[in-house]
Short mmCIF file of C-alpha atoms in Angstrom, two decimals:
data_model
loop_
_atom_site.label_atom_id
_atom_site.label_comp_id
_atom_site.label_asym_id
_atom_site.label_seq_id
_atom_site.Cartn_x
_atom_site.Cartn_y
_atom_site.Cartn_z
CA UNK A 1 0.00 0.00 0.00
CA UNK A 2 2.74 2.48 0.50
CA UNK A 3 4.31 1.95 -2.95
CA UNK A 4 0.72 1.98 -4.67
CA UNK A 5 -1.44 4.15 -2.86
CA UNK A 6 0.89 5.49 -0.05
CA UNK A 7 -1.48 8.68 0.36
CA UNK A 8 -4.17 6.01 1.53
CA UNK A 9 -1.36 4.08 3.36
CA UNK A 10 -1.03 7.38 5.63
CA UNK A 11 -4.45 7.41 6.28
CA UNK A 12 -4.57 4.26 8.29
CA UNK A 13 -4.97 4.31 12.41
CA UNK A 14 -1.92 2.65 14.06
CA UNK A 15 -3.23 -0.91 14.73
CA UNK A 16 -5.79 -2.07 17.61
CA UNK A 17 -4.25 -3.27 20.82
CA UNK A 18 -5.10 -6.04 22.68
CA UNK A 19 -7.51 -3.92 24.93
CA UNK A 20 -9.18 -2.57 21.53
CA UNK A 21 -10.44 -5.92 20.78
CA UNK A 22 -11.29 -6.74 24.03
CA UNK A 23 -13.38 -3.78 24.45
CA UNK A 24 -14.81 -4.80 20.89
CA UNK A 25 -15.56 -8.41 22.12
CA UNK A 26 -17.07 -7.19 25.10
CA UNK A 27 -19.13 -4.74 23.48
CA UNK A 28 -20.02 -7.59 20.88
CA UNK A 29 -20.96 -10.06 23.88
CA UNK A 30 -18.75 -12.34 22.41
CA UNK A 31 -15.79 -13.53 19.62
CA UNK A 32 -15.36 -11.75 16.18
CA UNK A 33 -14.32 -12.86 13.08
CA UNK A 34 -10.41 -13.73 12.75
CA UNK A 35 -10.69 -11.91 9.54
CA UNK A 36 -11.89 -8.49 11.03
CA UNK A 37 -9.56 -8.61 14.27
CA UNK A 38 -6.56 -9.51 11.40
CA UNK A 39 -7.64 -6.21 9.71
CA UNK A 40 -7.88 -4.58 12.96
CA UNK A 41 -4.78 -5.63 14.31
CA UNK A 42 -3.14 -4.48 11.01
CA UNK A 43 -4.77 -1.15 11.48
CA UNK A 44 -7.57 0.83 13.57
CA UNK A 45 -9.71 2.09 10.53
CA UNK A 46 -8.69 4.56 7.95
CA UNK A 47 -9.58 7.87 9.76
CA UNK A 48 -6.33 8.27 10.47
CA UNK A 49 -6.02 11.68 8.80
CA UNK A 50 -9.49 12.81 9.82
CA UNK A 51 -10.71 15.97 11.75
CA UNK A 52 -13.04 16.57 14.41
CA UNK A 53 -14.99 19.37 14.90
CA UNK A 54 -16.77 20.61 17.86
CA UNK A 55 -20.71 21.39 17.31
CA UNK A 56 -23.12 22.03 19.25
CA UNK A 57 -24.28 18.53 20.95
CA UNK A 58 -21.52 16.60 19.99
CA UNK A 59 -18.51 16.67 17.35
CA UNK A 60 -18.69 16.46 13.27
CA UNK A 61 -15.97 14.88 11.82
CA UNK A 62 -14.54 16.14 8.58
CA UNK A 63 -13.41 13.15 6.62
CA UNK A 64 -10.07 13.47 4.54
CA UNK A 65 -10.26 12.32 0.94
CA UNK A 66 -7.52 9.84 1.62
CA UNK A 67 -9.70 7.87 4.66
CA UNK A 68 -11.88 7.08 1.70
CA UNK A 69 -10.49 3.57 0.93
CA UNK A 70 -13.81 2.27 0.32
CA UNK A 71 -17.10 3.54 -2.51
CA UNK A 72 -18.79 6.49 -2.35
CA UNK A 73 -15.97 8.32 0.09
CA UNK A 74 -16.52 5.55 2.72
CA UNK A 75 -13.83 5.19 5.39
CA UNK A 76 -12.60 1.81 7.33
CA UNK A 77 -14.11 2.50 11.52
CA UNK A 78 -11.91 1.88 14.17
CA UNK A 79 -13.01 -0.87 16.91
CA UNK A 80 -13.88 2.60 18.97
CA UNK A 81 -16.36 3.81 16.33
CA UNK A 82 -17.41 0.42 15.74
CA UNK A 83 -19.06 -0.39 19.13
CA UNK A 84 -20.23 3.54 19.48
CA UNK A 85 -22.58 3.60 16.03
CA UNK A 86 -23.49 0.04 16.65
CA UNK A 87 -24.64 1.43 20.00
CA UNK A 88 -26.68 4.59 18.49
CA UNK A 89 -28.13 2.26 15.32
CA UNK A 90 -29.68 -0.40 18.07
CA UNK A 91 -30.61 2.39 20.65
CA UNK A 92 -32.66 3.66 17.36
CA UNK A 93 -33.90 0.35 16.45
CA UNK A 94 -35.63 0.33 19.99
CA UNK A 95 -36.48 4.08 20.32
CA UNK A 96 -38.53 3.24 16.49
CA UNK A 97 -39.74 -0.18 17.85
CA UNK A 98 -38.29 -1.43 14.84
CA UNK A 99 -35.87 -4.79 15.77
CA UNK A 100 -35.70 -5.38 12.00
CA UNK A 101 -33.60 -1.53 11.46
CA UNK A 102 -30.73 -2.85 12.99
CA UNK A 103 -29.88 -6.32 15.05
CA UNK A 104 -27.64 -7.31 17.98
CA UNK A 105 -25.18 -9.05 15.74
CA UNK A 106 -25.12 -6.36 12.79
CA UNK A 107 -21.39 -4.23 13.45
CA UNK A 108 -21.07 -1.20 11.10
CA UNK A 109 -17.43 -1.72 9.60
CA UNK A 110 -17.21 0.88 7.33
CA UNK A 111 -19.39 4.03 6.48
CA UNK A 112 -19.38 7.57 5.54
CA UNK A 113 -18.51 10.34 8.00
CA UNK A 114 -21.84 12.11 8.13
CA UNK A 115 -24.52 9.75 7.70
CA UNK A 116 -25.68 5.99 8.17
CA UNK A 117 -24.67 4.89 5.05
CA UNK A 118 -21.98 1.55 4.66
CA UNK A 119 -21.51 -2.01 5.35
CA UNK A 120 -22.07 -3.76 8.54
CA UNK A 121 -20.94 -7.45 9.23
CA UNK A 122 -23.58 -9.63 10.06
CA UNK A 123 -21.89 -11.99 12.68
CA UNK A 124 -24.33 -14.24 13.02
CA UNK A 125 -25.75 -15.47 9.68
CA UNK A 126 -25.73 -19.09 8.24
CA UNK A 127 -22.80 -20.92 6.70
CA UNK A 128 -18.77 -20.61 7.19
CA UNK A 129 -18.51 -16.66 6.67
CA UNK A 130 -20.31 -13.95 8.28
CA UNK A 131 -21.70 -11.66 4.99
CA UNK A 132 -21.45 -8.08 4.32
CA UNK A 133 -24.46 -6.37 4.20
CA UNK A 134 -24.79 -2.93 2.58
CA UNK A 135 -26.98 -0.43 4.71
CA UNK A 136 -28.42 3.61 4.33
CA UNK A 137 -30.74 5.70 5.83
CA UNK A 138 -34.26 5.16 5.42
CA UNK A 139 -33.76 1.39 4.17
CA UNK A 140 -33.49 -1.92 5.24
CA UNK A 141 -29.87 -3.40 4.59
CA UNK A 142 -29.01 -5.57 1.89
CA UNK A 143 -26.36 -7.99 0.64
CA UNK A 144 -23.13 -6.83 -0.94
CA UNK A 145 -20.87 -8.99 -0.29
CA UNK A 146 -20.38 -12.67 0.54
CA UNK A 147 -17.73 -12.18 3.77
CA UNK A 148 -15.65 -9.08 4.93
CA UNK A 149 -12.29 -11.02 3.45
CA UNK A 150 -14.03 -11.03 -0.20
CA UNK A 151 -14.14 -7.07 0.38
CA UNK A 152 -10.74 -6.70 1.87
CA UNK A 153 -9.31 -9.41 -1.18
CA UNK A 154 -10.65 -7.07 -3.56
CA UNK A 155 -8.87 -4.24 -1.90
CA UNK A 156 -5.75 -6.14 -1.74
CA UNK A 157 -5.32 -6.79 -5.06
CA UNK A 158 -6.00 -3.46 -6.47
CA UNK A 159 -3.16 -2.31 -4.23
CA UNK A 160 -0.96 -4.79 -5.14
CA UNK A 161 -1.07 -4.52 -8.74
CA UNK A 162 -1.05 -0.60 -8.46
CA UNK A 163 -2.57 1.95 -11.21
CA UNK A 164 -4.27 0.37 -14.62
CA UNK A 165 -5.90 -2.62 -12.15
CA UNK A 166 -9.72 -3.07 -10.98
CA UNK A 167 -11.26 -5.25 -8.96
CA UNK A 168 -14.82 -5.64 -9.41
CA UNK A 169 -16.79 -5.54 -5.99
CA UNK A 170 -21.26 -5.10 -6.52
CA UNK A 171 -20.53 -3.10 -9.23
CA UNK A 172 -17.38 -1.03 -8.47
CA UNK A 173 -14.50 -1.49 -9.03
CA UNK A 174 -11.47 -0.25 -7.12
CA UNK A 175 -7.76 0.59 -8.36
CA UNK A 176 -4.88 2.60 -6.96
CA UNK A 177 -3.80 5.87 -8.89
CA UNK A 178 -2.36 9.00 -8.00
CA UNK A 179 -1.28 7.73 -4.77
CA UNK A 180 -5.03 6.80 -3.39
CA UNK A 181 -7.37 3.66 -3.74
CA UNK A 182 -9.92 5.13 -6.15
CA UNK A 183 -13.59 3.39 -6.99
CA UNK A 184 -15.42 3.67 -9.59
#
């Protein structure tokens, strides 16, 4: 990443510590994929290079173009910002009386700075690999993609082949040029 998209590279968090993922697990009520505390371990989101502003009630956070490693400007969350918006989404789930907006074992894993829109991991579906399921405001969520590995694969190889690759993903595809990951 820091030969093919080293602007990206520098946008990544230092990686979670064991009292990260712990805090994760704990928040989780249980294990997490290998695959997402690998990632995690590796690095703590992509927000690296992000701001925070103070507003009234709470802080807005002013997302750099280079924490957008994923479609549609969407950034990697840190373990932190993974148990806090879980939190809100379920606290809204019961404040709408709606247990279908958002379940116990859905964990938002990457989304855009300013509004529920991304991909949560649903940790406790059927079969070997716990799906990625694509999710905005004002709608149920939806597949995307078979397991959080097939995402991060995909992001992988664009890296590692560097500009003039894509790798397809739901209809984008991603690539490395001019020092970021690009989708398009």
């Amino acid at each position: 990443m820091e030969v093919n998209a080293p602007l990206s590279a520098g946008a990544l968090n230092p990686p979670a510590g064991d009292e990260d993922i712990a805090q994760l697990r704990t928040a989780l009520e249980g294990d997490i994929p290998d695959v997402l505390e690998a990632w995690l371990r590796m690095n703590n989101g992509s927000t690296a290079k992000d701001r925070r502003e103070p507003i009234p009630g709470g802080v807005r956070v002013i997302r750099h173009l280079d924490s957008a490693i994923f479609p549609s400007g969407k950034a990697f969350l840190s373990s932190q910002e993974m148990v806090a918006h879980r939190a809100d989404y379920l606290r809204i789930a019961a404040d709408i009386d709606d247990e279908d907006y958002w379940k116990p074992s859905w964990v938002p894993v990457i989304e855009m700075p300013d509004a529920p829109y991304g991909f949560l991991l649903d940790m406790k579906s059927e079969g070997e690999s716990s799906p990625i399921l694509s999710f905005a405001e004002g709608s149920y969520p939806r597949p995307y993609a078979p397991s959080l590995a097939h995402v991060l694969h995909a992001l992988a190889n664009a890296i590692s082949h560097g500009a003039g690759s894509a790798f397809s993903l739901s209809g984008a595809a991603v690539t490395s040029a001019d020092g970021r990951i690009k989708w398009v």
